[in-house]
């Protein structure tokens, strides 16, 4: 048994369909800890970096639009991002999340219950779940800063920034 962390995203279709509560309830069956959580408006750069391994696929452009919530309009162009931690977390979460194609996913899984395939052929499968420990580390470091996560399994370092422009409360 090994302690793993992974990235879960409630994708824009999950946010728009108001499925966040159902999804988190289902994921809580694992008794894993949420160690990071936030709402993110996804820009093109983040979308492309998140899905960089799929850049040669025919559906890449539509996938990048999908994770940005482009077809859903201004109120819904966001995702909810979570870092979960637990024993063998990735395999256990993937099981509850279900397989990539929502039509083939176990109907009791999140993707099987709530996903759909659009007429353009995009798998709108409601949630993202890291696929292995290598991807989990890459994705967590892409989406979260160390101070947004309350437990660290990857090393961090301190750097001194000068002339950093930062938005603060006025
Ligand atoms: P995963 O999300 O189960 O890890 P990946 O192969 O990493 O699956 O694909 C990322 C996302 O791209 C999927 O969750 C799904 O939204 C979309 N996708 C994957 N394969 C296809 C496909 O063959 N057609 C349309 N969309 C796909
Ligand atoms: Mg994947």
JSON list of C-alpha atoms and ligand atoms in Angstrom, two decimals:
[
{"chain": "A", "resi": 1, "resn": "UNK", "atom": "CA", "xyz": [0.00, 0.00, 0.00]},
{"chain": "A", "resi": 2, "resn": "UNK", "atom": "CA", "xyz": [1.32, 3.41, -0.89]},
{"chain": "A", "resi": 3, "resn": "UNK", "atom": "CA", "xyz": [0.06, 6.91, -0.16]},
{"chain": "A", "resi": 4, "resn": "UNK", "atom": "CA", "xyz": [-0.84, 8.65, -3.41]},
{"chain": "A", "resi": 5, "resn": "UNK", "atom": "CA", "xyz": [-2.23, 12.05, -4.34]},
{"chain": "A", "resi": 6, "resn": "UNK", "atom": "CA", "xyz": [-4.24, 12.71, -7.48]},
{"chain": "A", "resi": 7, "resn": "UNK", "atom": "CA", "xyz": [-6.09, 15.45, -9.33]},
{"chain": "A", "resi": 8, "resn": "UNK", "atom": "CA", "xyz": [-9.86, 15.37, -9.70]},
{"chain": "A", "resi": 9, "resn": "UNK", "atom": "CA", "xyz": [-11.64, 17.97, -11.83]},
{"chain": "A", "resi": 10, "resn": "UNK", "atom": "CA", "xyz": [-15.38, 18.48, -12.00]},
{"chain": "A", "resi": 11, "resn": "UNK", "atom": "CA", "xyz": [-15.45, 19.44, -15.68]},
{"chain": "A", "resi": 12, "resn": "UNK", "atom": "CA", "xyz": [-17.70, 22.27, -16.99]},
{"chain": "A", "resi": 13, "resn": "UNK", "atom": "CA", "xyz": [-20.53, 19.86, -17.89]},
{"chain": "A", "resi": 14, "resn": "UNK", "atom": "CA", "xyz": [-20.51, 18.57, -14.30]},
{"chain": "A", "resi": 15, "resn": "UNK", "atom": "CA", "xyz": [-20.58, 22.14, -12.94]},
{"chain": "A", "resi": 16, "resn": "UNK", "atom": "CA", "xyz": [-23.41, 23.20, -15.27]},
{"chain": "A", "resi": 17, "resn": "UNK", "atom": "CA", "xyz": [-25.51, 20.12, -14.51]},
{"chain": "A", "resi": 18, "resn": "UNK", "atom": "CA", "xyz": [-25.11, 20.86, -10.79]},
{"chain": "A", "resi": 19, "resn": "UNK", "atom": "CA", "xyz": [-23.50, 17.48, -10.21]},
{"chain": "A", "resi": 20, "resn": "UNK", "atom": "CA", "xyz": [-20.72, 18.66, -7.87]},
{"chain": "A", "resi": 21, "resn": "UNK", "atom": "CA", "xyz": [-22.52, 17.52, -4.71]},
{"chain": "A", "resi": 22, "resn": "UNK", "atom": "CA", "xyz": [-23.38, 14.10, -6.15]},
{"chain": "A", "resi": 23, "resn": "UNK", "atom": "CA", "xyz": [-19.82, 13.63, -7.39]},
{"chain": "A", "resi": 24, "resn": "UNK", "atom": "CA", "xyz": [-18.19, 14.59, -4.07]},
{"chain": "A", "resi": 25, "resn": "UNK", "atom": "CA", "xyz": [-20.60, 12.35, -2.17]},
{"chain": "A", "resi": 26, "resn": "UNK", "atom": "CA", "xyz": [-19.72, 9.43, -4.43]},
{"chain": "A", "resi": 27, "resn": "UNK", "atom": "CA", "xyz": [-15.97, 10.12, -4.09]},
{"chain": "A", "resi": 28, "resn": "UNK", "atom": "CA", "xyz": [-16.29, 10.33, -0.30]},
{"chain": "A", "resi": 29, "resn": "UNK", "atom": "CA", "xyz": [-17.14, 6.61, -0.26]},
{"chain": "A", "resi": 30, "resn": "UNK", "atom": "CA", "xyz": [-13.38, 6.09, -0.60]},
{"chain": "A", "resi": 31, "resn": "UNK", "atom": "CA", "xyz": [-12.80, 7.97, 2.70]},
{"chain": "A", "resi": 32, "resn": "UNK", "atom": "CA", "xyz": [-9.90, 9.76, 1.08]},
{"chain": "A", "resi": 33, "resn": "UNK", "atom": "CA", "xyz": [-8.85, 13.22, 2.24]},
{"chain": "A", "resi": 34, "resn": "UNK", "atom": "CA", "xyz": [-9.38, 16.37, 0.19]},
{"chain": "A", "resi": 35, "resn": "UNK", "atom": "CA", "xyz": [-6.11, 18.25, 0.62]},
{"chain": "A", "resi": 36, "resn": "UNK", "atom": "CA", "xyz": [-6.70, 21.01, -1.97]},
{"chain": "A", "resi": 37, "resn": "UNK", "atom": "CA", "xyz": [-9.80, 22.57, -3.55]},
{"chain": "A", "resi": 38, "resn": "UNK", "atom": "CA", "xyz": [-10.55, 25.56, -5.76]},
{"chain": "A", "resi": 39, "resn": "UNK", "atom": "CA", "xyz": [-12.58, 26.94, -8.69]},
{"chain": "A", "resi": 40, "resn": "UNK", "atom": "CA", "xyz": [-10.58, 27.62, -11.85]},
{"chain": "A", "resi": 41, "resn": "UNK", "atom": "CA", "xyz": [-11.43, 29.47, -15.07]},
{"chain": "A", "resi": 42, "resn": "UNK", "atom": "CA", "xyz": [-9.38, 27.44, -17.52]},
{"chain": "A", "resi": 43, "resn": "UNK", "atom": "CA", "xyz": [-7.48, 29.34, -20.20]},
{"chain": "A", "resi": 44, "resn": "UNK", "atom": "CA", "xyz": [-6.26, 27.83, -23.47]},
{"chain": "A", "resi": 45, "resn": "UNK", "atom": "CA", "xyz": [-2.70, 27.42, -22.24]},
{"chain": "A", "resi": 46, "resn": "UNK", "atom": "CA", "xyz": [-3.72, 25.48, -19.13]},
{"chain": "A", "resi": 47, "resn": "UNK", "atom": "CA", "xyz": [-6.13, 23.34, -21.19]},
{"chain": "A", "resi": 48, "resn": "UNK", "atom": "CA", "xyz": [-3.44, 22.48, -23.74]},
{"chain": "A", "resi": 49, "resn": "UNK", "atom": "CA", "xyz": [-0.84, 21.73, -21.08]},
{"chain": "A", "resi": 50, "resn": "UNK", "atom": "CA", "xyz": [-3.28, 19.56, -19.11]},
{"chain": "A", "resi": 51, "resn": "UNK", "atom": "CA", "xyz": [-4.06, 17.46, -22.19]},
{"chain": "A", "resi": 52, "resn": "UNK", "atom": "CA", "xyz": [-0.59, 17.71, -23.83]},
{"chain": "A", "resi": 53, "resn": "UNK", "atom": "CA", "xyz": [-0.39, 13.94, -24.28]},
{"chain": "A", "resi": 54, "resn": "UNK", "atom": "CA", "xyz": [-3.44, 14.01, -26.56]},
{"chain": "A", "resi": 55, "resn": "UNK", "atom": "CA", "xyz": [-2.25, 16.82, -28.85]},
{"chain": "A", "resi": 56, "resn": "UNK", "atom": "CA", "xyz": [-2.10, 14.54, -31.92]},
{"chain": "A", "resi": 57, "resn": "UNK", "atom": "CA", "xyz": [-5.66, 13.23, -31.49]},
{"chain": "A", "resi": 58, "resn": "UNK", "atom": "CA", "xyz": [-8.35, 14.33, -33.95]},
{"chain": "A", "resi": 59, "resn": "UNK", "atom": "CA", "xyz": [-10.53, 15.54, -31.07]},
{"chain": "A", "resi": 60, "resn": "UNK", "atom": "CA", "xyz": [-7.80, 17.64, -29.37]},
{"chain": "A", "resi": 61, "resn": "UNK", "atom": "CA", "xyz": [-9.22, 21.05, -30.41]},
{"chain": "A", "resi": 62, "resn": "UNK", "atom": "CA", "xyz": [-12.71, 20.15, -29.21]},
{"chain": "A", "resi": 63, "resn": "UNK", "atom": "CA", "xyz": [-11.30, 18.69, -25.99]},
{"chain": "A", "resi": 64, "resn": "UNK", "atom": "CA", "xyz": [-9.43, 21.93, -25.26]},
{"chain": "A", "resi": 65, "resn": "UNK", "atom": "CA", "xyz": [-12.68, 23.89, -25.87]},
{"chain": "A", "resi": 66, "resn": "UNK", "atom": "CA", "xyz": [-14.62, 21.44, -23.68]},
{"chain": "A", "resi": 67, "resn": "UNK", "atom": "CA", "xyz": [-12.38, 21.72, -20.60]},
{"chain": "A", "resi": 68, "resn": "UNK", "atom": "CA", "xyz": [-12.57, 25.53, -20.95]},
{"chain": "A", "resi": 69, "resn": "UNK", "atom": "CA", "xyz": [-16.39, 25.25, -20.93]},
{"chain": "A", "resi": 70, "resn": "UNK", "atom": "CA", "xyz": [-16.59, 27.25, -24.13]},
{"chain": "A", "resi": 71, "resn": "UNK", "atom": "CA", "xyz": [-19.95, 25.89, -25.24]},
{"chain": "A", "resi": 72, "resn": "UNK", "atom": "CA", "xyz": [-21.57, 26.59, -21.88]},
{"chain": "A", "resi": 73, "resn": "UNK", "atom": "CA", "xyz": [-21.24, 30.39, -21.76]},
{"chain": "A", "resi": 74, "resn": "UNK", "atom": "CA", "xyz": [-19.79, 32.85, -19.26]},
{"chain": "A", "resi": 75, "resn": "UNK", "atom": "CA", "xyz": [-21.52, 31.53, -16.13]},
{"chain": "A", "resi": 76, "resn": "UNK", "atom": "CA", "xyz": [-20.26, 27.98, -16.56]},
{"chain": "A", "resi": 77, "resn": "UNK", "atom": "CA", "xyz": [-16.78, 28.30, -18.08]},
{"chain": "A", "resi": 78, "resn": "UNK", "atom": "CA", "xyz": [-15.02, 26.92, -15.02]},
{"chain": "A", "resi": 79, "resn": "UNK", "atom": "CA", "xyz": [-13.99, 23.72, -13.35]},
{"chain": "A", "resi": 80, "resn": "UNK", "atom": "CA", "xyz": [-13.67, 22.67, -9.73]},
{"chain": "A", "resi": 81, "resn": "UNK", "atom": "CA", "xyz": [-10.24, 21.26, -8.96]},
{"chain": "A", "resi": 82, "resn": "UNK", "atom": "CA", "xyz": [-9.44, 18.92, -6.05]},
{"chain": "A", "resi": 83, "resn": "UNK", "atom": "CA", "xyz": [-6.39, 17.08, -4.81]},
{"chain": "A", "resi": 84, "resn": "UNK", "atom": "CA", "xyz": [-7.27, 13.86, -2.99]},
{"chain": "A", "resi": 85, "resn": "UNK", "atom": "CA", "xyz": [-4.91, 11.72, -0.94]},
{"chain": "A", "resi": 86, "resn": "UNK", "atom": "CA", "xyz": [-5.20, 8.12, 0.14]},
{"chain": "A", "resi": 87, "resn": "UNK", "atom": "CA", "xyz": [-3.81, 4.59, -0.04]},
{"chain": "A", "resi": 88, "resn": "UNK", "atom": "CA", "xyz": [-3.64, 3.41, -3.66]},
{"chain": "A", "resi": 89, "resn": "UNK", "atom": "CA", "xyz": [-5.77, 6.45, -4.35]},
{"chain": "A", "resi": 90, "resn": "UNK", "atom": "CA", "xyz": [-5.42, 6.56, -8.14]},
{"chain": "A", "resi": 91, "resn": "UNK", "atom": "CA", "xyz": [-6.67, 3.05, -8.95]},
{"chain": "A", "resi": 92, "resn": "UNK", "atom": "CA", "xyz": [-9.46, 3.31, -6.40]},
{"chain": "A", "resi": 93, "resn": "UNK", "atom": "CA", "xyz": [-10.66, 6.68, -7.72]},
{"chain": "A", "resi": 94, "resn": "UNK", "atom": "CA", "xyz": [-10.47, 5.56, -11.36]},
{"chain": "A", "resi": 95, "resn": "UNK", "atom": "CA", "xyz": [-12.82, 2.69, -10.48]},
{"chain": "A", "resi": 96, "resn": "UNK", "atom": "CA", "xyz": [-15.46, 5.00, -9.01]},
{"chain": "A", "resi": 97, "resn": "UNK", "atom": "CA", "xyz": [-14.99, 7.54, -11.82]},
{"chain": "A", "resi": 98, "resn": "UNK", "atom": "CA", "xyz": [-15.41, 4.90, -14.55]},
{"chain": "A", "resi": 99, "resn": "UNK", "atom": "CA", "xyz": [-13.82, 4.33, -17.95]},
{"chain": "A", "resi": 100, "resn": "UNK", "atom": "CA", "xyz": [-13.16, 7.16, -20.42]},
{"chain": "A", "resi": 101, "resn": "UNK", "atom": "CA", "xyz": [-16.05, 6.45, -22.80]},
{"chain": "A", "resi": 102, "resn": "UNK", "atom": "CA", "xyz": [-19.23, 7.22, -20.82]},
{"chain": "A", "resi": 103, "resn": "UNK", "atom": "CA", "xyz": [-21.29, 4.83, -22.95]},
{"chain": "A", "resi": 104, "resn": "UNK", "atom": "CA", "xyz": [-19.02, 1.95, -22.00]},
{"chain": "A", "resi": 105, "resn": "UNK", "atom": "CA", "xyz": [-18.52, 2.98, -18.37]},
{"chain": "A", "resi": 106, "resn": "UNK", "atom": "CA", "xyz": [-20.15, 1.01, -15.56]},
{"chain": "A", "resi": 107, "resn": "UNK", "atom": "CA", "xyz": [-23.57, 2.68, -15.10]},
{"chain": "A", "resi": 108, "resn": "UNK", "atom": "CA", "xyz": [-22.90, 2.87, -11.35]},
{"chain": "A", "resi": 109, "resn": "UNK", "atom": "CA", "xyz": [-19.71, 4.87, -11.97]},
{"chain": "A", "resi": 110, "resn": "UNK", "atom": "CA", "xyz": [-19.79, 8.69, -12.17]},
{"chain": "A", "resi": 111, "resn": "UNK", "atom": "CA", "xyz": [-19.06, 8.77, -15.90]},
{"chain": "A", "resi": 112, "resn": "UNK", "atom": "CA", "xyz": [-21.50, 5.93, -16.61]},
{"chain": "A", "resi": 113, "resn": "UNK", "atom": "CA", "xyz": [-24.27, 7.63, -14.65]},
{"chain": "A", "resi": 114, "resn": "UNK", "atom": "CA", "xyz": [-23.79, 11.22, -15.82]},
{"chain": "A", "resi": 115, "resn": "UNK", "atom": "CA", "xyz": [-21.62, 11.32, -18.97]},
{"chain": "A", "resi": 116, "resn": "UNK", "atom": "CA", "xyz": [-22.67, 11.67, -22.59]},
{"chain": "A", "resi": 117, "resn": "UNK", "atom": "CA", "xyz": [-21.12, 11.74, -26.05]},
{"chain": "A", "resi": 118, "resn": "UNK", "atom": "CA", "xyz": [-21.89, 14.97, -27.90]},
{"chain": "A", "resi": 119, "resn": "UNK", "atom": "CA", "xyz": [-23.02, 15.03, -31.53]},
{"chain": "A", "resi": 120, "resn": "UNK", "atom": "CA", "xyz": [-19.49, 16.31, -32.33]},
{"chain": "A", "resi": 121, "resn": "UNK", "atom": "CA", "xyz": [-18.13, 13.14, -30.74]},
{"chain": "A", "resi": 122, "resn": "UNK", "atom": "CA", "xyz": [-16.56, 14.60, -27.59]},
{"chain": "A", "resi": 123, "resn": "UNK", "atom": "CA", "xyz": [-16.77, 12.39, -24.52]},
{"chain": "A", "resi": 124, "resn": "UNK", "atom": "CA", "xyz": [-18.33, 14.75, -21.97]},
{"chain": "A", "resi": 125, "resn": "UNK", "atom": "CA", "xyz": [-17.59, 12.54, -19.03]},
{"chain": "A", "resi": 126, "resn": "UNK", "atom": "CA", "xyz": [-18.16, 14.98, -16.18]},
{"chain": "A", "resi": 127, "resn": "UNK", "atom": "CA", "xyz": [-14.92, 14.39, -14.25]},
{"chain": "A", "resi": 128, "resn": "UNK", "atom": "CA", "xyz": [-11.19, 14.20, -14.79]},
{"chain": "A", "resi": 129, "resn": "UNK", "atom": "CA", "xyz": [-9.17, 11.74, -12.69]},
{"chain": "A", "resi": 130, "resn": "UNK", "atom": "CA", "xyz": [-5.38, 11.32, -12.89]},
{"chain": "A", "resi": 131, "resn": "UNK", "atom": "CA", "xyz": [-4.49, 8.05, -14.61]},
{"chain": "A", "resi": 132, "resn": "UNK", "atom": "CA", "xyz": [-1.22, 7.05, -12.91]},
{"chain": "A", "resi": 133, "resn": "UNK", "atom": "CA", "xyz": [1.26, 8.39, -10.36]},
{"chain": "A", "resi": 134, "resn": "UNK", "atom": "CA", "xyz": [3.45, 10.08, -12.99]},
{"chain": "A", "resi": 135, "resn": "UNK", "atom": "CA", "xyz": [0.47, 11.96, -14.47]},
{"chain": "A", "resi": 136, "resn": "UNK", "atom": "CA", "xyz": [-0.89, 12.74, -11.01]},
{"chain": "A", "resi": 137, "resn": "UNK", "atom": "CA", "xyz": [2.34, 14.49, -10.02]},
{"chain": "A", "resi": 138, "resn": "UNK", "atom": "CA", "xyz": [2.49, 16.42, -13.30]},
{"chain": "A", "resi": 139, "resn": "UNK", "atom": "CA", "xyz": [-1.16, 17.48, -13.05]},
{"chain": "A", "resi": 140, "resn": "UNK", "atom": "CA", "xyz": [-1.07, 18.46, -9.36]},
{"chain": "A", "resi": 141, "resn": "UNK", "atom": "CA", "xyz": [1.99, 20.65, -10.01]},
{"chain": "A", "resi": 142, "resn": "UNK", "atom": "CA", "xyz": [0.25, 22.17, -13.05]},
{"chain": "A", "resi": 143, "resn": "UNK", "atom": "CA", "xyz": [-3.00, 23.05, -11.23]},
{"chain": "A", "resi": 144, "resn": "UNK", "atom": "CA", "xyz": [-1.91, 23.80, -7.65]},
{"chain": "A", "resi": 145, "resn": "UNK", "atom": "CA", "xyz": [0.81, 25.77, -5.91]},
{"chain": "A", "resi": 146, "resn": "UNK", "atom": "CA", "xyz": [2.41, 24.18, -2.84]},
{"chain": "A", "resi": 147, "resn": "UNK", "atom": "CA", "xyz": [0.65, 26.62, -0.48]},
{"chain": "A", "resi": 148, "resn": "UNK", "atom": "CA", "xyz": [-2.76, 25.58, -1.88]},
{"chain": "A", "resi": 149, "resn": "UNK", "atom": "CA", "xyz": [-2.28, 21.98, -0.69]},
{"chain": "A", "resi": 150, "resn": "UNK", "atom": "CA", "xyz": [-2.27, 21.11, 3.01]},
{"chain": "A", "resi": 151, "resn": "UNK", "atom": "CA", "xyz": [-0.10, 17.94, 2.75]},
{"chain": "A", "resi": 152, "resn": "UNK", "atom": "CA", "xyz": [2.96, 17.56, 0.56]},
{"chain": "A", "resi": 153, "resn": "UNK", "atom": "CA", "xyz": [4.34, 14.30, -0.82]},
{"chain": "A", "resi": 154, "resn": "UNK", "atom": "CA", "xyz": [6.48, 16.06, -3.44]},
{"chain": "A", "resi": 155, "resn": "UNK", "atom": "CA", "xyz": [9.46, 18.14, -2.30]},
{"chain": "A", "resi": 156, "resn": "UNK", "atom": "CA", "xyz": [9.19, 21.92, -2.26]},
{"chain": "A", "resi": 157, "resn": "UNK", "atom": "CA", "xyz": [11.76, 24.70, -2.07]},
{"chain": "A", "resi": 158, "resn": "UNK", "atom": "CA", "xyz": [11.72, 28.35, -1.04]},
{"chain": "A", "resi": 159, "resn": "UNK", "atom": "CA", "xyz": [12.64, 31.10, -3.49]},
{"chain": "A", "resi": 160, "resn": "UNK", "atom": "CA", "xyz": [12.81, 34.86, -3.01]},
{"chain": "A", "resi": 161, "resn": "UNK", "atom": "CA", "xyz": [10.82, 36.86, -5.56]},
{"chain": "A", "resi": 162, "resn": "UNK", "atom": "CA", "xyz": [11.55, 40.47, -6.26]},
{"chain": "A", "resi": 163, "resn": "UNK", "atom": "CA", "xyz": [9.20, 42.92, -7.96]},
{"chain": "A", "resi": 164, "resn": "UNK", "atom": "CA", "xyz": [6.40, 40.39, -8.10]},
{"chain": "A", "resi": 165, "resn": "UNK", "atom": "CA", "xyz": [3.07, 41.89, -9.18]},
{"chain": "A", "resi": 166, "resn": "UNK", "atom": "CA", "xyz": [0.28, 40.31, -7.20]},
{"chain": "A", "resi": 167, "resn": "UNK", "atom": "CA", "xyz": [-3.44, 41.05, -6.82]},
{"chain": "A", "resi": 168, "resn": "UNK", "atom": "CA", "xyz": [-4.41, 41.68, -3.21]},
{"chain": "A", "resi": 169, "resn": "UNK", "atom": "CA", "xyz": [-7.59, 42.96, -1.51]},
{"chain": "A", "resi": 170, "resn": "UNK", "atom": "CA", "xyz": [-7.86, 46.75, -1.94]},
{"chain": "B", "resi": 1, "resn": "LIG", "atom": "P1", "xyz": [-9.19, 9.80, -19.12]},
{"chain": "B", "resi": 1, "resn": "LIG", "atom": "O1", "xyz": [-9.87, 11.13, -18.87]},
{"chain": "B", "resi": 1, "resn": "LIG", "atom": "O2", "xyz": [-10.09, 8.63, -18.80]},
{"chain": "B", "resi": 1, "resn": "LIG", "atom": "O3", "xyz": [-7.83, 9.70, -18.46]},
{"chain": "B", "resi": 1, "resn": "LIG", "atom": "P2", "xyz": [-7.83, 10.33, -21.65]},
{"chain": "B", "resi": 1, "resn": "LIG", "atom": "O4", "xyz": [-7.48, 9.29, -22.67]},
{"chain": "B", "resi": 1, "resn": "LIG", "atom": "O5", "xyz": [-6.73, 10.92, -20.83]},
{"chain": "B", "resi": 1, "resn": "LIG", "atom": "O6", "xyz": [-8.96, 9.67, -20.69]},
{"chain": "B", "resi": 1, "resn": "LIG", "atom": "O7", "xyz": [-8.63, 11.47, -22.41]},
{"chain": "B", "resi": 1, "resn": "LIG", "atom": "C1", "xyz": [-8.87, 12.72, -21.81]},
{"chain": "B", "resi": 1, "resn": "LIG", "atom": "C2", "xyz": [-10.29, 13.16, -22.12]},
{"chain": "B", "resi": 1, "resn": "LIG", "atom": "O8", "xyz": [-10.44, 13.29, -23.55]},
{"chain": "B", "resi": 1, "resn": "LIG", "atom": "C3", "xyz": [-11.37, 12.16, -21.75]},
{"chain": "B", "resi": 1, "resn": "LIG", "atom": "O9", "xyz": [-11.73, 12.23, -20.37]},
{"chain": "B", "resi": 1, "resn": "LIG", "atom": "C4", "xyz": [-12.50, 12.55, -22.67]},
{"chain": "B", "resi": 1, "resn": "LIG", "atom": "O10", "xyz": [-13.18, 13.72, -22.19]},
{"chain": "B", "resi": 1, "resn": "LIG", "atom": "C5", "xyz": [-11.75, 12.91, -23.96]},
{"chain": "B", "resi": 1, "resn": "LIG", "atom": "N1", "xyz": [-11.62, 11.77, -24.86]},
{"chain": "B", "resi": 1, "resn": "LIG", "atom": "C6", "xyz": [-10.76, 10.73, -24.73]},
{"chain": "B", "resi": 1, "resn": "LIG", "atom": "N2", "xyz": [-10.85, 9.87, -25.76]},
{"chain": "B", "resi": 1, "resn": "LIG", "atom": "C7", "xyz": [-11.78, 10.41, -26.59]},
{"chain": "B", "resi": 1, "resn": "LIG", "atom": "C8", "xyz": [-12.33, 9.97, -27.86]},
{"chain": "B", "resi": 1, "resn": "LIG", "atom": "O11", "xyz": [-11.96, 8.92, -28.42]},
{"chain": "B", "resi": 1, "resn": "LIG", "atom": "N3", "xyz": [-13.27, 10.76, -28.40]},
{"chain": "B", "resi": 1, "resn": "LIG", "atom": "C9", "xyz": [-13.70, 11.92, -27.81]},
{"chain": "B", "resi": 1, "resn": "LIG", "atom": "N4", "xyz": [-13.23, 12.36, -26.64]},
{"chain": "B", "resi": 1, "resn": "LIG", "atom": "C10", "xyz": [-12.28, 11.61, -26.02]},
{"chain": "B", "resi": 2, "resn": "LIG", "atom": "MG1", "xyz": [-6.09, 10.80, -18.82]}
]
